[in-house]
Amino acid sequence: MRTRIKICGLRDPGHAKLAAQEGADAIGLVFHAASPRAISIEDAMRVAAAVPPFVMTVGLFVDAPESEIRRVLERVPLDLLQFHGNETPGECERFGKPFLRAVRMEEGVDLVEYAHRFSSAKALLLDAHVPGVPGGTGHRFDWGRIPRELPIPIVLSGGLDSGNVGQAIRETRPWAVDVSSGVEGQRGVKDPAKITAFIRSVQREDVRPA
Ligand SMILES: O=C(O)c1ccccc1NCC(=O)[C@H](O)[C@H](O)COP(=O)(O)O
């Protein structure tokens, strides 16, 4: 199976185009003001316009008011929403759009229970838990905590980079991988060479004999 790839926190249309050309399946736009990767609606429109067909544009929110999300949806053509805060299933569903539910892997998280509670999600995106930071931390979590069988696809994220993503795929067999810090030269600024290297590592792993 091919591992799908999401590159998160893009703000430059050129980087979005490059990621898509190299083989990314999705690009993420962070609508969270406190993030070093926060994007304005105007810039998001420019990035989304650079994304070719059959590549998804994902909008990421952290406990954002409904009105704010609707304001983004009116102007930015998002294919998928990603909820990274404490949103309930109802709060994720109310836009009538497919969505990913992020799960920060703090101590005691029960992924089976999560999968049932968020059964309307397209996938659970598993991320590291760093107190006080909702995401994009560059930290890994213990991949051994992911149950082998879950009734919902998994997007693996948290501290991935071109050097560790192959091992991550071998150990967890996710539907997709998601990266932000690992393809940056400095915090919040993507490095095109790192984007290419990350995608190549995933592609290499996918064709590696078992
Ligand atoms: O990227 C951010 O700054 C961010 C801020 C607030 C909530 C979520 C955020 N990112 C979500 C993502 O999908 C990241 O790709 C994921 O957290 C992994 O990040 P990283 O460990 O930096 O690769």
mmCIF file of C-alpha atoms and ligand atoms in Angstrom:
data_model
loop_
_atom_site.group_PDB
_atom_site.id
_atom_site.type_symbol
_atom_site.label_atom_id
_atom_site.label_comp_id
_atom_site.label_asym_id
_atom_site.label_seq_id
_atom_site.Cartn_x
_atom_site.Cartn_y
_atom_site.Cartn_z
ATOM 1 C CA MET A 1 0.000 0.000 0.000
ATOM 2 C CA ARG A 2 1.171 3.531 -0.723
ATOM 3 C CA THR A 3 1.581 5.728 2.348
ATOM 4 C CA ARG A 4 -0.179 9.038 1.834
ATOM 5 C CA ILE A 5 1.756 12.190 2.669
ATOM 6 C CA LYS A 6 0.595 15.458 4.205
ATOM 7 C CA ILE A 7 2.953 18.411 4.491
ATOM 8 C CA CYS A 8 1.601 20.800 7.117
ATOM 9 C CA GLY A 9 2.026 24.468 7.841
ATOM 10 C CA LEU A 10 2.766 25.713 4.322
ATOM 11 C CA ARG A 11 2.557 29.442 3.654
ATOM 12 C CA ASP A 12 4.316 29.809 0.332
ATOM 13 C CA PRO A 13 2.464 28.914 -2.891
ATOM 14 C CA GLY A 14 5.768 27.776 -4.430
ATOM 15 C CA HIS A 15 6.315 25.286 -1.603
ATOM 16 C CA ALA A 16 2.790 23.932 -2.042
ATOM 17 C CA LYS A 17 3.379 23.419 -5.763
ATOM 18 C CA LEU A 18 6.732 21.759 -5.124
ATOM 19 C CA ALA A 19 5.284 19.434 -2.478
ATOM 20 C CA ALA A 20 2.530 18.370 -4.865
ATOM 21 C CA GLN A 21 4.962 17.837 -7.747
ATOM 22 C CA GLU A 22 7.196 15.693 -5.545
ATOM 23 C CA GLY A 23 4.261 13.498 -4.518
ATOM 24 C CA ALA A 24 2.486 14.998 -1.498
ATOM 25 C CA ASP A 25 -1.195 14.051 -1.260
ATOM 26 C CA ALA A 26 -2.213 16.923 0.982
ATOM 27 C CA ILE A 27 -0.973 20.257 2.195
ATOM 28 C CA GLY A 28 -2.016 21.765 5.525
ATOM 29 C CA LEU A 29 -2.882 25.386 6.286
ATOM 30 C CA VAL A 30 -2.738 26.398 9.945
ATOM 31 C CA PHE A 31 -5.564 28.766 10.980
ATOM 32 C CA HIS A 32 -4.349 29.219 14.535
ATOM 33 C CA ALA A 33 -2.991 32.652 15.377
ATOM 34 C CA ALA A 34 -0.574 31.446 18.064
ATOM 35 C CA SER A 35 1.268 29.121 15.679
ATOM 36 C CA PRO A 36 4.535 30.158 14.004
ATOM 37 C CA ARG A 37 2.884 28.766 10.844
ATOM 38 C CA ALA A 38 -0.356 30.732 11.131
ATOM 39 C CA ILE A 39 -1.701 31.853 7.791
ATOM 40 C CA SER A 40 -4.093 34.667 6.877
ATOM 41 C CA ILE A 41 -7.167 34.032 4.744
ATOM 42 C CA GLU A 42 -5.627 36.010 1.869
ATOM 43 C CA ASP A 43 -2.375 34.023 1.921
ATOM 44 C CA ALA A 44 -4.311 30.774 2.302
ATOM 45 C CA MET A 45 -6.272 31.630 -0.851
ATOM 46 C CA ARG A 46 -2.975 32.114 -2.701
ATOM 47 C CA VAL A 47 -1.533 28.814 -1.450
ATOM 48 C CA ALA A 48 -4.753 26.908 -2.190
ATOM 49 C CA ALA A 49 -4.795 28.336 -5.719
ATOM 50 C CA ALA A 50 -1.333 26.848 -6.331
ATOM 51 C CA VAL A 51 -2.409 23.332 -5.360
ATOM 52 C CA PRO A 52 -3.016 21.137 -8.432
ATOM 53 C CA PRO A 53 -6.043 18.861 -8.826
ATOM 54 C CA PHE A 54 -6.169 15.586 -6.874
ATOM 55 C CA VAL A 55 -4.078 17.065 -4.062
ATOM 56 C CA MET A 56 -6.060 18.008 -0.969
ATOM 57 C CA THR A 57 -5.979 21.298 0.859
ATOM 58 C CA VAL A 58 -6.476 20.763 4.585
ATOM 59 C CA GLY A 59 -7.490 23.526 7.016
ATOM 60 C CA LEU A 60 -6.333 23.144 10.585
ATOM 61 C CA PHE A 61 -8.140 24.684 13.566
ATOM 62 C CA VAL A 62 -7.642 24.639 17.331
ATOM 63 C CA ASP A 63 -10.877 25.247 19.252
ATOM 64 C CA ALA A 64 -11.769 28.024 16.823
ATOM 65 C CA PRO A 65 -15.195 29.666 17.060
ATOM 66 C CA GLU A 66 -17.682 28.318 14.511
ATOM 67 C CA SER A 67 -17.995 31.766 12.901
ATOM 68 C CA GLU A 68 -14.237 31.919 12.305
ATOM 69 C CA ILE A 69 -14.189 28.529 10.575
ATOM 70 C CA ARG A 70 -17.182 29.526 8.430
ATOM 71 C CA ARG A 71 -15.401 32.747 7.461
ATOM 72 C CA VAL A 72 -12.414 30.710 6.239
ATOM 73 C CA LEU A 73 -14.659 28.234 4.413
ATOM 74 C CA GLU A 74 -16.390 31.042 2.523
ATOM 75 C CA ARG A 75 -13.086 32.088 0.904
ATOM 76 C CA VAL A 76 -10.606 29.209 0.992
ATOM 77 C CA PRO A 77 -11.444 26.012 -0.919
ATOM 78 C CA LEU A 78 -10.659 23.460 1.794
ATOM 79 C CA ASP A 79 -11.157 19.769 0.996
ATOM 80 C CA LEU A 80 -10.701 18.532 4.535
ATOM 81 C CA LEU A 81 -10.798 20.035 8.037
ATOM 82 C CA GLN A 82 -8.385 19.072 10.807
ATOM 83 C CA PHE A 83 -9.422 19.666 14.411
ATOM 84 C CA HIS A 84 -6.484 19.894 16.768
ATOM 85 C CA GLY A 85 -8.108 21.137 19.995
ATOM 86 C CA ASN A 86 -10.805 19.748 22.271
ATOM 87 C CA GLU A 87 -13.622 19.838 19.709
ATOM 88 C CA THR A 88 -16.460 17.373 20.252
ATOM 89 C CA PRO A 89 -17.712 15.080 17.464
ATOM 90 C CA GLY A 90 -20.678 17.433 16.918
ATOM 91 C CA GLU A 91 -18.395 20.469 16.642
ATOM 92 C CA CYS A 92 -16.292 18.650 14.034
ATOM 93 C CA GLU A 93 -19.334 17.492 12.046
ATOM 94 C CA ARG A 94 -21.310 20.733 11.850
ATOM 95 C CA PHE A 95 -19.607 22.043 8.686
ATOM 96 C CA GLY A 96 -20.690 19.053 6.607
ATOM 97 C CA LYS A 97 -17.082 18.547 5.501
ATOM 98 C CA PRO A 98 -14.834 15.511 5.841
ATOM 99 C CA PHE A 99 -12.501 15.929 8.795
ATOM 100 C CA LEU A 100 -9.476 14.534 10.633
ATOM 101 C CA ARG A 101 -9.478 14.431 14.423
ATOM 102 C CA ALA A 102 -6.091 15.045 16.000
ATOM 103 C CA VAL A 103 -5.271 13.086 19.131
ATOM 104 C CA ARG A 104 -2.437 14.302 21.303
ATOM 105 C CA MET A 105 -0.936 11.159 22.762
ATOM 106 C CA GLU A 106 -0.897 12.079 26.420
ATOM 107 C CA GLU A 107 -0.621 9.422 29.114
ATOM 108 C CA GLY A 108 -3.691 7.197 29.279
ATOM 109 C CA VAL A 109 -5.233 8.056 25.895
ATOM 110 C CA ASP A 110 -7.500 5.211 24.779
ATOM 111 C CA LEU A 111 -7.363 5.165 20.978
ATOM 112 C CA VAL A 112 -10.041 2.493 20.665
ATOM 113 C CA GLU A 113 -12.449 4.679 22.617
ATOM 114 C CA TYR A 114 -11.409 7.703 20.547
ATOM 115 C CA ALA A 115 -11.987 5.809 17.305
ATOM 116 C CA HIS A 116 -15.531 4.933 18.370
ATOM 117 C CA ARG A 117 -16.336 8.414 19.644
ATOM 118 C CA PHE A 118 -15.038 10.015 16.437
ATOM 119 C CA SER A 119 -16.306 7.350 14.051
ATOM 120 C CA SER A 120 -17.475 10.087 11.659
ATOM 121 C CA ALA A 121 -13.877 11.277 11.207
ATOM 122 C CA LYS A 122 -12.005 10.219 8.070
ATOM 123 C CA ALA A 123 -8.984 9.391 10.233
ATOM 124 C CA LEU A 124 -7.352 10.024 13.592
ATOM 125 C CA LEU A 125 -4.176 12.071 13.341
ATOM 126 C CA LEU A 126 -1.867 10.983 16.150
ATOM 127 C CA ASP A 127 0.492 13.642 17.444
ATOM 128 C CA ALA A 128 2.873 14.077 20.377
ATOM 129 C CA HIS A 129 1.540 15.599 23.579
ATOM 130 C CA VAL A 130 3.535 18.612 24.706
ATOM 131 C CA PRO A 131 1.773 20.524 27.509
ATOM 132 C CA GLY A 132 0.688 23.989 26.429
ATOM 133 C CA VAL A 133 1.452 23.478 22.710
ATOM 134 C CA PRO A 134 -1.377 22.121 20.580
ATOM 135 C CA GLY A 135 0.773 20.832 17.720
ATOM 136 C CA GLY A 136 3.666 21.321 15.367
ATOM 137 C CA THR A 137 6.102 20.631 18.205
ATOM 138 C CA GLY A 138 8.661 18.471 16.420
ATOM 139 C CA HIS A 139 8.336 15.901 19.225
ATOM 140 C CA ARG A 140 7.752 12.186 18.746
ATOM 141 C CA PHE A 141 5.668 9.874 20.912
ATOM 142 C CA ASP A 142 6.087 6.162 21.574
ATOM 143 C CA TRP A 143 4.770 4.517 18.408
ATOM 144 C CA GLY A 144 4.412 1.241 20.322
ATOM 145 C CA ARG A 145 1.321 2.741 21.989
ATOM 146 C CA ILE A 146 -0.693 2.521 18.753
ATOM 147 C CA PRO A 147 -2.912 -0.589 18.756
ATOM 148 C CA ARG A 148 -2.418 -2.842 15.712
ATOM 149 C CA GLU A 149 -6.112 -2.943 14.869
ATOM 150 C CA LEU A 150 -8.174 0.230 14.919
ATOM 151 C CA PRO A 151 -11.495 0.695 13.121
ATOM 152 C CA ILE A 152 -10.353 3.986 11.568
ATOM 153 C CA PRO A 153 -7.354 5.025 9.433
ATOM 154 C CA ILE A 154 -4.364 6.541 11.224
ATOM 155 C CA VAL A 155 -2.325 9.560 10.174
ATOM 156 C CA LEU A 156 0.992 9.405 12.012
ATOM 157 C CA SER A 157 2.588 12.711 12.973
ATOM 158 C CA GLY A 158 4.839 14.238 15.604
ATOM 159 C CA GLY A 159 8.570 14.695 15.131
ATOM 160 C CA LEU A 160 8.808 12.923 11.786
ATOM 161 C CA ASP A 161 11.592 13.765 9.357
ATOM 162 C CA SER A 162 13.317 12.207 6.367
ATOM 163 C CA GLY A 163 15.592 10.226 8.679
ATOM 164 C CA ASN A 164 12.959 8.526 10.833
ATOM 165 C CA VAL A 165 9.843 8.328 8.655
ATOM 166 C CA GLY A 166 10.858 5.008 7.068
ATOM 167 C CA GLN A 167 11.141 3.339 10.453
ATOM 168 C CA ALA A 168 7.884 4.979 11.548
ATOM 169 C CA ILE A 169 6.069 3.482 8.566
ATOM 170 C CA ARG A 170 7.586 0.031 9.138
ATOM 171 C CA GLU A 171 6.561 0.034 12.786
ATOM 172 C CA THR A 172 3.071 1.498 12.547
ATOM 173 C CA ARG A 173 1.810 0.969 8.979
ATOM 174 C CA PRO A 174 -0.242 4.201 8.972
ATOM 175 C CA TRP A 175 -2.618 5.286 6.230
ATOM 176 C CA ALA A 176 -0.659 8.531 5.991
ATOM 177 C CA VAL A 177 2.184 10.485 7.548
ATOM 178 C CA ASP A 178 2.129 14.167 8.393
ATOM 179 C CA VAL A 179 5.086 16.477 8.950
ATOM 180 C CA SER A 180 5.738 20.094 9.784
ATOM 181 C CA SER A 181 8.911 20.830 11.838
ATOM 182 C CA GLY A 182 10.887 18.072 10.101
ATOM 183 C CA VAL A 183 10.707 19.885 6.763
ATOM 184 C CA GLU A 184 11.699 23.293 8.124
ATOM 185 C CA GLY A 185 15.050 25.081 8.026
ATOM 186 C CA GLN A 186 14.004 27.333 10.899
ATOM 187 C CA ARG A 187 10.832 27.333 12.968
ATOM 188 C CA GLY A 188 7.863 28.111 10.736
ATOM 189 C CA VAL A 189 9.896 28.357 7.526
ATOM 190 C CA LYS A 190 9.754 25.393 5.172
ATOM 191 C CA ASP A 191 12.892 24.141 3.434
ATOM 192 C CA PRO A 192 12.156 22.873 -0.107
ATOM 193 C CA ALA A 193 15.067 20.396 -0.002
ATOM 194 C CA LYS A 194 13.707 18.903 3.231
ATOM 195 C CA ILE A 195 10.218 18.606 1.746
ATOM 196 C CA THR A 196 11.679 16.680 -1.198
ATOM 197 C CA ALA A 197 13.843 14.488 1.067
ATOM 198 C CA PHE A 198 10.873 13.637 3.292
ATOM 199 C CA ILE A 199 8.675 12.625 0.364
ATOM 200 C CA ARG A 200 11.498 10.546 -1.142
ATOM 201 C CA SER A 201 12.005 8.703 2.157
ATOM 202 C CA VAL A 202 8.313 7.765 2.264
ATOM 203 C CA GLN A 203 8.354 6.650 -1.367
ATOM 204 C CA ARG A 204 11.523 4.578 -0.786
ATOM 205 C CA GLU A 205 9.943 2.852 2.192
ATOM 206 C CA ASP A 206 6.818 2.048 0.205
ATOM 207 C CA VAL A 207 8.755 0.096 -2.423
ATOM 208 C CA ARG A 208 11.095 -1.645 0.021
ATOM 209 C CA PRO A 209 10.669 -5.421 -0.035
ATOM 210 C CA ALA A 210 8.984 -6.621 3.183
HETATM 211 O O1 LIG B 1 1.913 23.313 13.020
HETATM 212 C C1 LIG B 1 1.523 24.020 13.950
HETATM 213 O O2 LIG B 1 2.119 25.047 14.300
HETATM 214 C C2 LIG B 1 0.302 23.622 14.715
HETATM 215 C C3 LIG B 1 -0.180 24.483 15.677
HETATM 216 C C4 LIG B 1 -1.306 24.151 16.403
HETATM 217 C C5 LIG B 1 -1.944 22.948 16.180
HETATM 218 C C6 LIG B 1 -1.452 22.070 15.227
HETATM 219 C C7 LIG B 1 -0.323 22.391 14.490
HETATM 220 N N1 LIG B 1 0.185 21.512 13.554
HETATM 221 C C8 LIG B 1 -0.531 20.337 13.221
HETATM 222 C C9 LIG B 1 0.059 19.368 12.316
HETATM 223 O O3 LIG B 1 -0.659 18.715 11.572
HETATM 224 C C10 LIG B 1 1.529 19.053 12.407
HETATM 225 O O4 LIG B 1 1.992 18.593 11.184
HETATM 226 C C11 LIG B 1 1.707 17.979 13.469
HETATM 227 O O5 LIG B 1 1.393 18.558 14.686
HETATM 228 C C12 LIG B 1 3.159 17.465 13.504
HETATM 229 O O6 LIG B 1 4.042 18.514 13.710
HETATM 230 P P1 LIG B 1 5.606 18.265 13.784
HETATM 231 O O7 LIG B 1 5.904 17.461 14.996
HETATM 232 O O8 LIG B 1 6.164 19.650 13.866
HETATM 233 O O9 LIG B 1 6.007 17.580 12.508
#
